[in-house]
mmCIF file of C-alpha atoms in Angstrom:
data_model
loop_
_atom_site.group_PDB
_atom_site.id
_atom_site.type_symbol
_atom_site.label_atom_id
_atom_site.label_comp_id
_atom_site.label_asym_id
_atom_site.label_seq_id
_atom_site.Cartn_x
_atom_site.Cartn_y
_atom_site.Cartn_z
ATOM 1 C CA UNK A 1 70.350 98.041 114.425
ATOM 2 C CA UNK A 2 67.949 99.149 111.431
ATOM 3 C CA UNK A 3 69.465 100.240 108.299
ATOM 4 C CA UNK A 4 67.720 101.781 105.129
ATOM 5 C CA UNK A 5 67.940 99.531 101.928
ATOM 6 C CA UNK A 6 70.522 101.826 100.339
ATOM 7 C CA UNK A 7 73.149 101.876 103.505
ATOM 8 C CA UNK A 8 72.363 97.720 103.703
ATOM 9 C CA UNK A 9 73.534 97.737 100.220
ATOM 10 C CA UNK A 10 76.502 99.782 100.575
ATOM 11 C CA UNK A 11 77.647 98.018 103.815
ATOM 12 C CA UNK A 12 77.316 94.910 102.120
ATOM 13 C CA UNK A 13 79.778 95.592 99.501
ATOM 14 C CA UNK A 14 81.943 97.796 101.380
ATOM 15 C CA UNK A 15 82.422 95.334 104.263
ATOM 16 C CA UNK A 16 83.452 92.434 102.231
ATOM 17 C CA UNK A 17 86.071 94.701 100.899
ATOM 18 C CA UNK A 18 87.088 95.911 104.402
ATOM 19 C CA UNK A 19 86.887 92.723 106.010
ATOM 20 C CA UNK A 20 89.190 90.882 103.405
ATOM 21 C CA UNK A 21 91.558 93.748 103.141
ATOM 22 C CA UNK A 22 92.197 93.095 106.766
ATOM 23 C CA UNK A 23 92.843 89.711 106.821
ATOM 24 C CA UNK A 24 94.697 90.044 103.622
ATOM 25 C CA UNK A 25 96.922 92.480 105.399
ATOM 26 C CA UNK A 26 97.510 89.887 108.165
ATOM 27 C CA UNK A 27 99.681 87.685 105.726
ATOM 28 C CA UNK A 28 102.451 90.733 106.038
ATOM 29 C CA UNK A 29 105.364 89.789 107.697
ATOM 30 C CA UNK A 30 104.156 85.963 107.400
ATOM 31 C CA UNK A 31 103.895 85.193 103.749
ATOM 32 C CA UNK A 32 106.058 82.266 102.079
ATOM 33 C CA UNK A 33 107.829 84.266 99.768
ATOM 34 C CA UNK A 34 108.556 87.946 99.764
ATOM 35 C CA UNK A 35 106.789 88.086 96.381
ATOM 36 C CA UNK A 36 103.454 86.728 97.759
ATOM 37 C CA UNK A 37 103.953 89.255 100.839
ATOM 38 C CA UNK A 38 104.052 92.279 98.376
ATOM 39 C CA UNK A 39 100.946 90.610 96.241
ATOM 40 C CA UNK A 40 98.636 89.912 99.185
ATOM 41 C CA UNK A 41 99.482 93.248 100.619
ATOM 42 C CA UNK A 42 98.462 94.929 97.034
ATOM 43 C CA UNK A 43 95.354 93.311 96.899
ATOM 44 C CA UNK A 44 94.550 94.482 100.584
ATOM 45 C CA UNK A 45 95.312 97.608 99.536
ATOM 46 C CA UNK A 46 92.842 97.716 96.025
ATOM 47 C CA UNK A 47 90.541 96.299 98.501
ATOM 48 C CA UNK A 48 90.590 98.732 101.045
ATOM 49 C CA UNK A 49 90.315 101.536 98.349
ATOM 50 C CA UNK A 50 87.138 100.082 97.367
ATOM 51 C CA UNK A 51 86.206 100.124 101.198
ATOM 52 C CA UNK A 52 86.601 103.551 101.392
ATOM 53 C CA UNK A 53 84.752 104.722 98.639
ATOM 54 C CA UNK A 54 81.919 102.564 99.345
ATOM 55 C CA UNK A 55 81.688 103.398 103.256
ATOM 56 C CA UNK A 56 82.109 106.875 102.496
ATOM 57 C CA UNK A 57 78.590 106.637 100.992
ATOM 58 C CA UNK A 58 77.255 105.527 103.948
ATOM 59 C CA UNK A 59 78.994 107.910 106.580
ATOM 60 C CA UNK A 60 82.165 108.628 108.054
ATOM 61 C CA UNK A 61 84.354 105.631 106.852
ATOM 62 C CA UNK A 62 86.142 105.762 110.111
ATOM 63 C CA UNK A 63 83.337 105.263 112.229
ATOM 64 C CA UNK A 64 81.830 102.781 110.318
ATOM 65 C CA UNK A 65 85.312 101.031 109.958
ATOM 66 C CA UNK A 66 86.215 101.306 113.518
ATOM 67 C CA UNK A 67 83.356 102.056 115.823
ATOM 68 C CA UNK A 68 80.795 99.387 114.669
ATOM 69 C CA UNK A 69 79.991 96.564 116.571
ATOM 70 C CA UNK A 70 80.136 92.969 115.190
ATOM 71 C CA UNK A 71 76.544 92.651 114.275
ATOM 72 C CA UNK A 72 76.457 95.747 112.447
ATOM 73 C CA UNK A 73 78.489 94.523 109.942
ATOM 74 C CA UNK A 74 77.290 93.085 106.895
ATOM 75 C CA UNK A 75 80.250 91.452 105.120
ATOM 76 C CA UNK A 76 79.679 87.632 104.175
ATOM 77 C CA UNK A 77 80.932 85.116 106.290
ATOM 78 C CA UNK A 78 83.592 83.760 103.773
ATOM 79 C CA UNK A 79 85.952 86.903 103.645
ATOM 80 C CA UNK A 80 86.110 87.192 107.675
ATOM 81 C CA UNK A 81 87.329 83.457 107.676
ATOM 82 C CA UNK A 82 90.848 83.267 109.165
ATOM 83 C CA UNK A 83 93.899 82.911 106.594
ATOM 84 C CA UNK A 84 94.672 79.460 107.641
ATOM 85 C CA UNK A 85 97.212 77.877 105.620
ATOM 86 C CA UNK A 86 98.594 79.540 102.452
ATOM 87 C CA UNK A 87 95.971 77.288 100.231
ATOM 88 C CA UNK A 88 93.434 78.426 102.720
ATOM 89 C CA UNK A 89 94.009 82.041 101.953
ATOM 90 C CA UNK A 90 94.294 80.983 97.969
ATOM 91 C CA UNK A 91 90.986 79.005 98.262
ATOM 92 C CA UNK A 92 88.855 82.020 99.787
ATOM 93 C CA UNK A 93 90.763 84.559 97.230
ATOM 94 C CA UNK A 94 89.854 82.089 94.307
ATOM 95 C CA UNK A 95 86.059 81.647 95.668
ATOM 96 C CA UNK A 96 85.767 85.555 96.624
ATOM 97 C CA UNK A 97 87.597 87.394 93.673
ATOM 98 C CA UNK A 98 85.725 85.178 91.071
ATOM 99 C CA UNK A 99 82.328 86.546 92.515
ATOM 100 C CA UNK A 100 83.279 90.153 93.165
ATOM 101 C CA UNK A 101 84.674 90.447 89.613
ATOM 102 C CA UNK A 102 81.209 88.984 88.165
ATOM 103 C CA UNK A 103 79.544 91.355 90.505
ATOM 104 C CA UNK A 104 81.287 94.573 89.791
ATOM 105 C CA UNK A 105 80.874 93.579 85.854
ATOM 106 C CA UNK A 106 77.215 93.650 86.287
ATOM 107 C CA UNK A 107 77.116 96.614 88.539
ATOM 108 C CA UNK A 108 79.830 98.486 85.757
ATOM 109 C CA UNK A 109 77.468 97.662 82.733
ATOM 110 C CA UNK A 110 74.317 99.089 85.047
ATOM 111 C CA UNK A 111 73.326 102.254 86.223
ATOM 112 C CA UNK A 112 73.342 102.861 89.943
ATOM 113 C CA UNK A 113 75.830 104.843 92.487
ATOM 114 C CA UNK A 114 78.304 101.686 92.286
ATOM 115 C CA UNK A 115 78.598 101.926 88.361
ATOM 116 C CA UNK A 116 81.531 104.195 88.741
ATOM 117 C CA UNK A 117 83.472 102.481 91.419
ATOM 118 C CA UNK A 118 82.538 98.964 89.949
ATOM 119 C CA UNK A 119 84.141 100.208 86.421
ATOM 120 C CA UNK A 120 87.020 100.936 88.126
ATOM 121 C CA UNK A 121 87.665 98.106 90.382
ATOM 122 C CA UNK A 122 86.506 95.477 88.410
ATOM 123 C CA UNK A 123 89.903 95.852 86.310
ATOM 124 C CA UNK A 124 91.618 95.503 89.578
ATOM 125 C CA UNK A 125 89.870 92.450 90.791
ATOM 126 C CA UNK A 126 90.721 90.846 87.396
ATOM 127 C CA UNK A 127 94.102 90.728 88.749
ATOM 128 C CA UNK A 128 93.239 89.462 92.106
ATOM 129 C CA UNK A 129 91.074 86.590 90.162
ATOM 130 C CA UNK A 130 93.980 85.900 87.941
ATOM 131 C CA UNK A 131 96.588 85.834 90.923
ATOM 132 C CA UNK A 132 94.374 83.061 93.143
ATOM 133 C CA UNK A 133 93.463 81.114 89.560
ATOM 134 C CA UNK A 134 97.405 80.613 88.912
ATOM 135 C CA UNK A 135 97.974 79.804 92.613
ATOM 136 C CA UNK A 136 95.140 77.134 92.662
ATOM 137 C CA UNK A 137 96.558 75.384 89.645
ATOM 138 C CA UNK A 138 99.962 75.531 90.899
ATOM 139 C CA UNK A 139 99.375 73.898 94.237
ATOM 140 C CA UNK A 140 96.304 71.766 93.196
ATOM 141 C CA UNK A 141 98.517 70.081 90.393
ATOM 142 C CA UNK A 142 101.827 70.655 92.245
ATOM 143 C CA UNK A 143 103.155 67.999 94.878
ATOM 144 C CA UNK A 144 100.814 65.524 96.520
ATOM 145 C CA UNK A 145 101.287 67.765 100.009
ATOM 146 C CA UNK A 146 100.253 71.044 98.115
ATOM 147 C CA UNK A 147 97.317 69.197 95.970
ATOM 148 C CA UNK A 148 96.126 67.745 99.648
ATOM 149 C CA UNK A 149 96.405 71.108 101.552
ATOM 150 C CA UNK A 150 94.532 72.628 98.399
ATOM 151 C CA UNK A 151 91.874 70.221 98.479
ATOM 152 C CA UNK A 152 91.092 70.423 102.035
ATOM 153 C CA UNK A 153 91.347 74.260 101.711
ATOM 154 C CA UNK A 154 88.509 74.391 99.025
ATOM 155 C CA UNK A 155 86.237 71.864 100.812
ATOM 156 C CA UNK A 156 86.559 73.153 104.193
ATOM 157 C CA UNK A 157 85.126 76.732 102.382
ATOM 158 C CA UNK A 158 83.010 75.531 100.145
ATOM 159 C CA UNK A 159 79.934 75.753 102.531
ATOM 160 C CA UNK A 160 80.475 79.556 102.657
ATOM 161 C CA UNK A 161 80.023 80.227 99.205
ATOM 162 C CA UNK A 162 76.106 79.950 98.635
ATOM 163 C CA UNK A 163 75.678 83.165 100.683
ATOM 164 C CA UNK A 164 77.452 85.345 98.046
ATOM 165 C CA UNK A 165 74.198 84.701 95.895
ATOM 166 C CA UNK A 166 71.722 85.723 98.308
ATOM 167 C CA UNK A 167 70.262 88.463 96.777
ATOM 168 C CA UNK A 168 71.223 91.848 98.426
ATOM 169 C CA UNK A 169 68.371 94.279 98.368
ATOM 170 C CA UNK A 170 69.334 97.410 96.718
ATOM 171 C CA UNK A 171 71.910 95.549 94.592
ATOM 172 C CA UNK A 172 70.298 95.334 91.332
ATOM 173 C CA UNK A 173 71.980 92.296 89.591
ATOM 174 C CA UNK A 174 71.415 88.870 88.291
ATOM 175 C CA UNK A 175 72.031 87.148 91.177
ATOM 176 C CA UNK A 176 70.926 83.664 89.702
ATOM 177 C CA UNK A 177 72.731 84.046 86.520
ATOM 178 C CA UNK A 178 75.638 85.161 88.783
ATOM 179 C CA UNK A 179 75.795 81.970 90.722
ATOM 180 C CA UNK A 180 75.542 79.799 87.168
ATOM 181 C CA UNK A 181 78.294 81.613 85.923
ATOM 182 C CA UNK A 182 80.580 81.345 88.915
ATOM 183 C CA UNK A 183 79.989 77.621 89.358
ATOM 184 C CA UNK A 184 81.394 77.226 85.624
ATOM 185 C CA UNK A 185 84.090 79.232 86.155
ATOM 186 C CA UNK A 186 85.485 77.922 89.385
ATOM 187 C CA UNK A 187 84.544 74.514 88.529
ATOM 188 C CA UNK A 188 86.727 75.139 85.271
ATOM 189 C CA UNK A 189 89.661 76.125 87.554
ATOM 190 C CA UNK A 190 89.485 73.369 90.040
ATOM 191 C CA UNK A 191 89.243 70.856 87.154
ATOM 192 C CA UNK A 192 92.516 72.260 85.429
ATOM 193 C CA UNK A 193 93.803 72.512 89.286
ATOM 194 C CA UNK A 194 93.181 68.428 89.330
ATOM 195 C CA UNK A 195 90.703 69.269 92.172
ATOM 196 C CA UNK A 196 87.021 68.217 92.198
ATOM 197 C CA UNK A 197 84.279 70.428 92.834
ATOM 198 C CA UNK A 198 83.802 69.841 96.763
ATOM 199 C CA UNK A 199 80.473 67.897 97.463
ATOM 200 C CA UNK A 200 77.610 69.096 99.776
ATOM 201 C CA UNK A 201 75.252 72.219 99.320
ATOM 202 C CA UNK A 202 76.469 75.756 98.875
ATOM 203 C CA UNK A 203 73.639 76.632 101.208
ATOM 204 C CA UNK A 204 71.037 75.313 103.279
ATOM 205 C CA UNK A 205 69.801 75.037 106.983
ATOM 206 C CA UNK A 206 72.841 73.656 108.134
ATOM 207 C CA UNK A 207 75.390 75.344 105.922
ATOM 208 C CA UNK A 208 76.818 78.885 106.861
ATOM 209 C CA UNK A 209 75.784 82.171 105.936
ATOM 210 C CA UNK A 210 73.617 85.078 107.628
ATOM 211 C CA UNK A 211 76.664 87.481 107.385
ATOM 212 C CA UNK A 212 74.547 90.013 105.500
ATOM 213 C CA UNK A 213 72.084 89.545 108.234
ATOM 214 C CA UNK A 214 74.746 90.689 110.813
ATOM 215 C CA UNK A 215 75.555 86.934 112.244
ATOM 216 C CA UNK A 216 79.232 85.975 112.109
ATOM 217 C CA UNK A 217 81.356 83.639 113.006
ATOM 218 C CA UNK A 218 83.447 83.059 116.024
ATOM 219 C CA UNK A 219 87.016 84.720 114.734
ATOM 220 C CA UNK A 220 85.216 87.638 113.490
ATOM 221 C CA UNK A 221 85.025 89.379 116.961
ATOM 222 C CA UNK A 222 88.855 88.632 117.589
ATOM 223 C CA UNK A 223 89.348 90.366 114.110
ATOM 224 C CA UNK A 224 87.641 93.097 114.960
ATOM 225 C CA UNK A 225 89.144 93.525 117.989
ATOM 226 C CA UNK A 226 92.496 93.824 116.800
ATOM 227 C CA UNK A 227 91.054 95.923 113.843
ATOM 228 C CA UNK A 228 89.353 98.409 116.029
ATOM 229 C CA UNK A 229 91.718 98.192 118.939
ATOM 230 C CA UNK A 230 93.900 101.392 118.210
ATOM 231 C CA UNK A 231 91.141 103.694 117.069
ATOM 232 C CA UNK A 232 89.252 102.834 120.088
ATOM 233 C CA UNK A 233 91.925 103.169 122.937
ATOM 234 C CA UNK A 234 93.166 106.632 121.172
ATOM 235 C CA UNK A 235 89.970 108.112 119.549
ATOM 236 C CA UNK A 236 91.356 110.594 116.950
ATOM 237 C CA UNK A 237 94.656 109.703 117.079
ATOM 238 C CA UNK A 238 96.508 110.512 113.785
ATOM 239 C CA UNK A 239 99.946 110.582 112.564
ATOM 240 C CA UNK B 1 79.691 124.316 76.301
ATOM 241 C CA UNK B 2 82.327 124.455 78.726
ATOM 242 C CA UNK B 3 84.868 127.044 77.511
ATOM 243 C CA UNK B 4 88.678 126.845 78.894
ATOM 244 C CA UNK B 5 90.043 129.971 79.697
ATOM 245 C CA UNK B 6 93.660 130.877 79.539
ATOM 246 C CA UNK B 7 93.944 131.037 82.983
ATOM 247 C CA UNK B 8 92.425 127.592 83.608
ATOM 248 C CA UNK B 9 94.915 126.248 80.685
ATOM 249 C CA UNK B 10 97.866 127.689 82.437
ATOM 250 C CA UNK B 11 96.780 126.306 86.041
ATOM 251 C CA UNK B 12 96.398 123.019 84.435
ATOM 252 C CA UNK B 13 100.135 123.288 82.822
ATOM 253 C CA UNK B 14 100.837 123.938 86.248
ATOM 254 C CA UNK B 15 99.026 121.293 88.164
ATOM 255 C CA UNK B 16 100.064 118.953 85.368
ATOM 256 C CA UNK B 17 103.788 119.743 85.721
ATOM 257 C CA UNK B 18 103.658 117.947 89.273
ATOM 258 C CA UNK B 19 105.987 114.914 89.540
ATOM 259 C CA UNK B 20 103.938 111.755 90.553
ATOM 260 C CA UNK B 21 105.044 111.124 94.362
ATOM 261 C CA UNK B 22 105.846 107.253 93.665
ATOM 262 C CA UNK B 23 107.247 107.609 89.920
ATOM 263 C CA UNK B 24 109.135 111.040 89.981
ATOM 264 C CA UNK B 25 110.352 110.643 86.194
ATOM 265 C CA UNK B 26 106.644 111.150 85.407
ATOM 266 C CA UNK B 27 104.604 114.396 85.793
ATOM 267 C CA UNK B 28 100.678 114.228 86.633
ATOM 268 C CA UNK B 29 99.986 115.519 83.345
ATOM 269 C CA UNK B 30 101.995 112.571 81.646
ATOM 270 C CA UNK B 31 100.212 110.207 83.846
ATOM 271 C CA UNK B 32 96.849 111.155 82.924
ATOM 272 C CA UNK B 33 95.162 111.451 86.386
ATOM 273 C CA UNK B 34 94.729 115.205 85.960
ATOM 274 C CA UNK B 35 91.047 115.520 84.533
ATOM 275 C CA UNK B 36 89.856 119.104 84.717
ATOM 276 C CA UNK B 37 90.840 122.462 86.509
ATOM 277 C CA UNK B 38 87.833 124.980 86.732
ATOM 278 C CA UNK B 39 88.276 128.843 87.935
ATOM 279 C CA UNK B 40 85.990 129.662 90.331
ATOM 280 C CA UNK B 41 85.740 133.583 91.044
ATOM 281 C CA UNK B 42 89.000 135.311 90.967
ATOM 282 C CA UNK B 43 91.314 133.586 93.165
ATOM 283 C CA UNK B 44 89.949 130.125 93.680
ATOM 284 C CA UNK B 45 90.124 126.917 91.707
ATOM 285 C CA UNK B 46 88.496 123.281 91.558
ATOM 286 C CA UNK B 47 90.687 120.487 90.410
ATOM 287 C CA UNK B 48 89.498 116.995 89.380
ATOM 288 C CA UNK B 49 92.212 114.398 90.081
ATOM 289 C CA UNK B 50 91.278 110.733 88.946
ATOM 290 C CA UNK B 51 93.273 107.673 91.075
ATOM 291 C CA UNK B 52 95.082 105.386 88.958
ATOM 292 C CA UNK B 53 94.172 102.546 91.653
ATOM 293 C CA UNK B 54 91.083 102.827 93.759
ATOM 294 C CA UNK B 55 93.372 102.315 96.900
ATOM 295 C CA UNK B 56 96.373 104.317 95.230
ATOM 296 C CA UNK B 57 97.816 105.753 98.590
ATOM 297 C CA UNK B 58 99.678 108.365 96.767
ATOM 298 C CA UNK B 59 96.514 110.362 95.889
ATOM 299 C CA UNK B 60 96.813 112.396 99.013
ATOM 300 C CA UNK B 61 100.339 113.393 98.398
ATOM 301 C CA UNK B 62 99.248 114.098 94.761
ATOM 302 C CA UNK B 63 96.236 116.300 96.206
ATOM 303 C CA UNK B 64 98.903 118.421 98.507
ATOM 304 C CA UNK B 65 101.357 118.789 96.010
ATOM 305 C CA UNK B 66 98.636 120.531 93.609
ATOM 306 C CA UNK B 67 97.376 122.593 96.219
ATOM 307 C CA UNK B 68 100.883 123.539 97.110
ATOM 308 C CA UNK B 69 101.637 124.739 93.448
ATOM 309 C CA UNK B 70 98.692 126.599 93.016
ATOM 310 C CA UNK B 71 98.744 128.643 96.078
ATOM 311 C CA UNK B 72 102.420 129.541 95.189
ATOM 312 C CA UNK B 73 100.915 130.315 91.842
ATOM 313 C CA UNK B 74 98.341 133.263 93.641
ATOM 314 C CA UNK B 75 95.527 130.770 94.065
ATOM 315 C CA UNK B 76 93.864 131.725 97.444
ATOM 316 C CA UNK B 77 91.703 128.470 97.509
ATOM 317 C CA UNK B 78 92.432 125.542 95.864
ATOM 318 C CA UNK B 79 89.723 122.335 96.245
ATOM 319 C CA UNK B 80 91.299 118.931 94.853
ATOM 320 C CA UNK B 81 88.315 116.341 93.821
ATOM 321 C CA UNK B 82 88.561 112.836 93.344
ATOM 322 C CA UNK B 83 86.650 111.533 90.487
ATOM 323 C CA UNK B 84 86.473 107.950 89.774
ATOM 324 C CA UNK B 85 84.285 108.312 86.340
ATOM 325 C CA UNK B 86 85.526 107.576 83.638
ATOM 326 C CA UNK B 87 87.768 105.056 85.160
ATOM 327 C CA UNK B 88 91.529 105.442 84.273
ATOM 328 C CA UNK B 89 93.518 103.282 82.302
ATOM 329 C CA UNK B 90 97.041 102.904 81.432
ATOM 330 C CA UNK B 91 96.323 104.238 77.897
ATOM 331 C CA UNK B 92 95.791 107.759 79.874
ATOM 332 C CA UNK B 93 99.453 107.831 80.153
ATOM 333 C CA UNK B 94 100.963 110.020 77.200
ATOM 334 C CA UNK B 95 103.575 108.823 74.589
ATOM 335 C CA UNK B 96 106.162 111.104 76.579
ATOM 336 C CA UNK B 97 105.226 109.199 79.960
ATOM 337 C CA UNK B 98 105.817 105.887 78.120
ATOM 338 C CA UNK B 99 109.401 106.814 76.824
ATOM 339 C CA UNK B 100 109.952 108.097 80.517
ATOM 340 C CA UNK B 101 109.240 105.187 82.056
ATOM 341 C CA UNK B 102 111.296 102.794 79.799
ATOM 342 C CA UNK B 103 114.381 105.328 80.553
ATOM 343 C CA UNK B 104 113.668 105.015 84.216
ATOM 344 C CA UNK B 105 113.940 101.098 83.981
ATOM 345 C CA UNK B 106 109.943 100.307 84.084
ATOM 346 C CA UNK B 107 108.410 98.553 80.777
ATOM 347 C CA UNK B 108 105.533 100.890 79.854
ATOM 348 C CA UNK B 109 102.155 99.419 79.888
ATOM 349 C CA UNK B 110 101.069 98.133 76.253
ATOM 350 C CA UNK B 111 98.093 99.900 74.625
ATOM 351 C CA UNK B 112 95.008 98.041 75.481
ATOM 352 C CA UNK B 113 93.116 97.143 72.283
ATOM 353 C CA UNK B 114 90.993 100.053 71.337
ATOM 354 C CA UNK B 115 87.407 98.449 71.104
ATOM 355 C CA UNK B 116 88.116 96.343 73.943
ATOM 356 C CA UNK B 117 86.555 98.828 76.324
ATOM 357 C CA UNK B 118 85.080 96.643 78.677
ATOM 358 C CA UNK B 119 85.871 95.639 82.057
ATOM 359 C CA UNK B 120 89.054 93.868 81.214
ATOM 360 C CA UNK B 121 90.809 93.601 77.877
ATOM 361 C CA UNK B 122 94.154 91.781 78.438
ATOM 362 C CA UNK B 123 94.594 88.357 78.189
ATOM 363 C CA UNK B 124 96.607 87.950 81.800
ATOM 364 C CA UNK B 125 97.973 84.831 81.271
ATOM 365 C CA UNK B 126 100.556 83.237 79.817
ATOM 366 C CA UNK B 127 103.256 84.447 81.920
ATOM 367 C CA UNK B 128 105.958 84.584 79.308
ATOM 368 C CA UNK B 129 106.163 86.616 76.184
ATOM 369 C CA UNK B 130 108.187 85.668 73.535
ATOM 370 C CA UNK B 131 108.821 87.708 70.065
ATOM 371 C CA UNK B 132 106.384 85.839 67.360
ATOM 372 C CA UNK B 133 104.805 83.851 69.943
ATOM 373 C CA UNK B 134 100.822 82.998 69.217
ATOM 374 C CA UNK B 135 99.834 84.720 72.568
ATOM 375 C CA UNK B 136 97.665 87.597 72.037
ATOM 376 C CA UNK B 137 99.048 91.031 72.661
ATOM 377 C CA UNK B 138 102.401 92.551 71.950
ATOM 378 C CA UNK B 139 105.492 91.052 74.110
ATOM 379 C CA UNK B 140 106.785 93.021 77.290
ATOM 380 C CA UNK B 141 109.820 94.324 76.123
ATOM 381 C CA UNK B 142 112.740 94.553 78.367
ATOM 382 C CA UNK B 143 113.552 98.175 79.345
ATOM 383 C CA UNK B 144 117.345 97.612 79.443
ATOM 384 C CA UNK B 145 118.113 95.502 76.598
ATOM 385 C CA UNK B 146 114.855 95.650 74.640
ATOM 386 C CA UNK B 147 114.562 91.913 74.188
ATOM 387 C CA UNK B 148 111.147 90.411 73.798
ATOM 388 C CA UNK B 149 111.604 87.418 75.644
ATOM 389 C CA UNK B 150 110.784 88.367 79.231
ATOM 390 C CA UNK B 151 108.916 86.331 81.751
ATOM 391 C CA UNK B 152 106.665 87.160 84.666
ATOM 392 C CA UNK B 153 108.187 86.642 88.198
ATOM 393 C CA UNK B 154 104.686 88.188 90.142
ATOM 394 C CA UNK B 155 101.579 89.697 89.085
ATOM 395 C CA UNK B 156 102.454 92.292 92.055
ATOM 396 C CA UNK B 157 105.559 94.255 92.645
ATOM 397 C CA UNK B 158 106.494 97.248 94.456
ATOM 398 C CA UNK B 159 103.034 98.881 94.049
ATOM 399 C CA UNK B 160 100.000 97.623 92.897
ATOM 400 C CA UNK B 161 99.944 99.224 89.670
ATOM 401 C CA UNK B 162 103.538 97.081 88.445
ATOM 402 C CA UNK B 163 104.339 93.629 87.968
ATOM 403 C CA UNK B 164 107.721 91.928 88.305
ATOM 404 C CA UNK B 165 109.322 90.711 85.470
ATOM 405 C CA UNK B 166 112.731 89.192 84.349
ATOM 406 C CA UNK B 167 114.334 89.461 80.961
ATOM 407 C CA UNK B 168 115.198 85.636 79.608
ATOM 408 C CA UNK B 169 118.179 87.323 77.446
ATOM 409 C CA UNK B 170 119.964 89.697 79.968
ATOM 410 C CA UNK B 171 118.441 88.378 82.825
ATOM 411 C CA UNK B 172 117.797 91.556 84.864
ATOM 412 C CA UNK B 173 114.550 91.833 86.681
ATOM 413 C CA UNK B 174 112.372 94.434 85.975
ATOM 414 C CA UNK B 175 109.042 96.175 87.007
ATOM 415 C CA UNK B 176 106.337 96.505 84.439
ATOM 416 C CA UNK B 177 103.517 98.875 84.419
ATOM 417 C CA UNK B 178 101.061 96.393 84.099
ATOM 418 C CA UNK B 179 98.061 97.403 81.714
ATOM 419 C CA UNK B 180 94.532 98.632 83.388
#
C-alpha cells in the first residue's frame, strides 16, 4: 500500500493511539483492583478519542480501524506488545506516555494540522504519564517480587523503544532532542524506582522496530483479528 | 468584527441550559463547552461544541440534546460542530458550576495558575494535600466537610475527568474534578 506523506504521518500517530487503546481495553475485567480497571479504561478512552480525531484526518475512521490489513498499520511495535503481567503494561505505559507527552508538546507548540489535537491531548497524556510513573515507583521500590517483575518488564520492552525516535516524515519535531529528553526522564523514574536503565541498544540491526513501515510482531495479527471481528462479520452493524 | 444578534444570544442561552448528560447538575453553559452559536439564514443554526476530554463519550449525547432543544425552538436545521481549539480547560467551568459541583459532592477543579497556559500547569504529585503544606497549589477540599486534608486514591475515577480521593477527617471518599 502506498500512502502520501500526510496520510503516513496521520496513520503513525493515529494507529499508535488506536492500538494502545485496544490493548489497554483488554484489561477490562482482569485488572488487579477495581481502581486500576477504571484507570486503564479511562486511559484507553483518552487514546481512543485521539485516534478518532487523527484517523478522521485520513479518511473514514471505521474503515481505517476495522478494514485495514495488518501491513497497512503504521503503529510502533511497542504499543502492540501483549499486556503481559501488570508490570509489563506499566513499563509499556511509562515508555509510551513519556514519548507521547514530549511529541504532543512539540506538536502543540508548532503549526500543523496536529496542533489543535496535540494541545488538547498533551494535558490528558500528562495524567497517563503520572499514572505510569507512580506505579513504576511503587512496584520497583516495593517488594522483592514486584521489583523483580518490574525489572523484567522494563528490560523486555526496552528493545522496542528505539523505534519511537525514528523520524516520521510529515511530523515536524526535533526527534534527536526528544530522544535525549526521553532517556533523561525515563532514566530518572527508573533510578528513583531503584531500577536500572536496561542495557542493550534501543535500536540496531537485531533490535525491534519496523512498525512505522508496516511490519508487525506476531501477536499483532491476533489482536487485530479480535478488534476487527465484529465489524467484518456484521458489516454496518450498529446499536 | 463578528456581531452577535439577539436571536443568537437567545439560542445560545437555550443550548447552554441543556444539562450535561453525565453530570446533570451542570448545564453545558456552566461547563464551558458551548463555544459559539451562529444563525445561518432564517431557521438554520450552527453550534460549536468543544469536548472536555478528546475521547469524551458524552459528546454525542450533548449534540443530540442541543439539536432537540433548538428544533423545539423553531430551528429547522441544527448543525453541531466539534471544535478542539482552543483546548477546553477546567478553568472554563463557571463559578456557579463549581458551586453546584461541590453541592453535588464533587470537589471542583482548582483554578490553574493564570500564566501557566503551557501544556500542563498542575504538579500532579504529591497525592496528599494538607492545609499549609509546602506543596504547590491549593489543597483539594472535601466537598462534604470542607477539610483540606484529603488524599488521592486513584487518578482516574468514574469518568476520565475525575479522580478519586478520600477525606482524612470525615473519611468519606469523593470524586474530584481534576484540573485540565
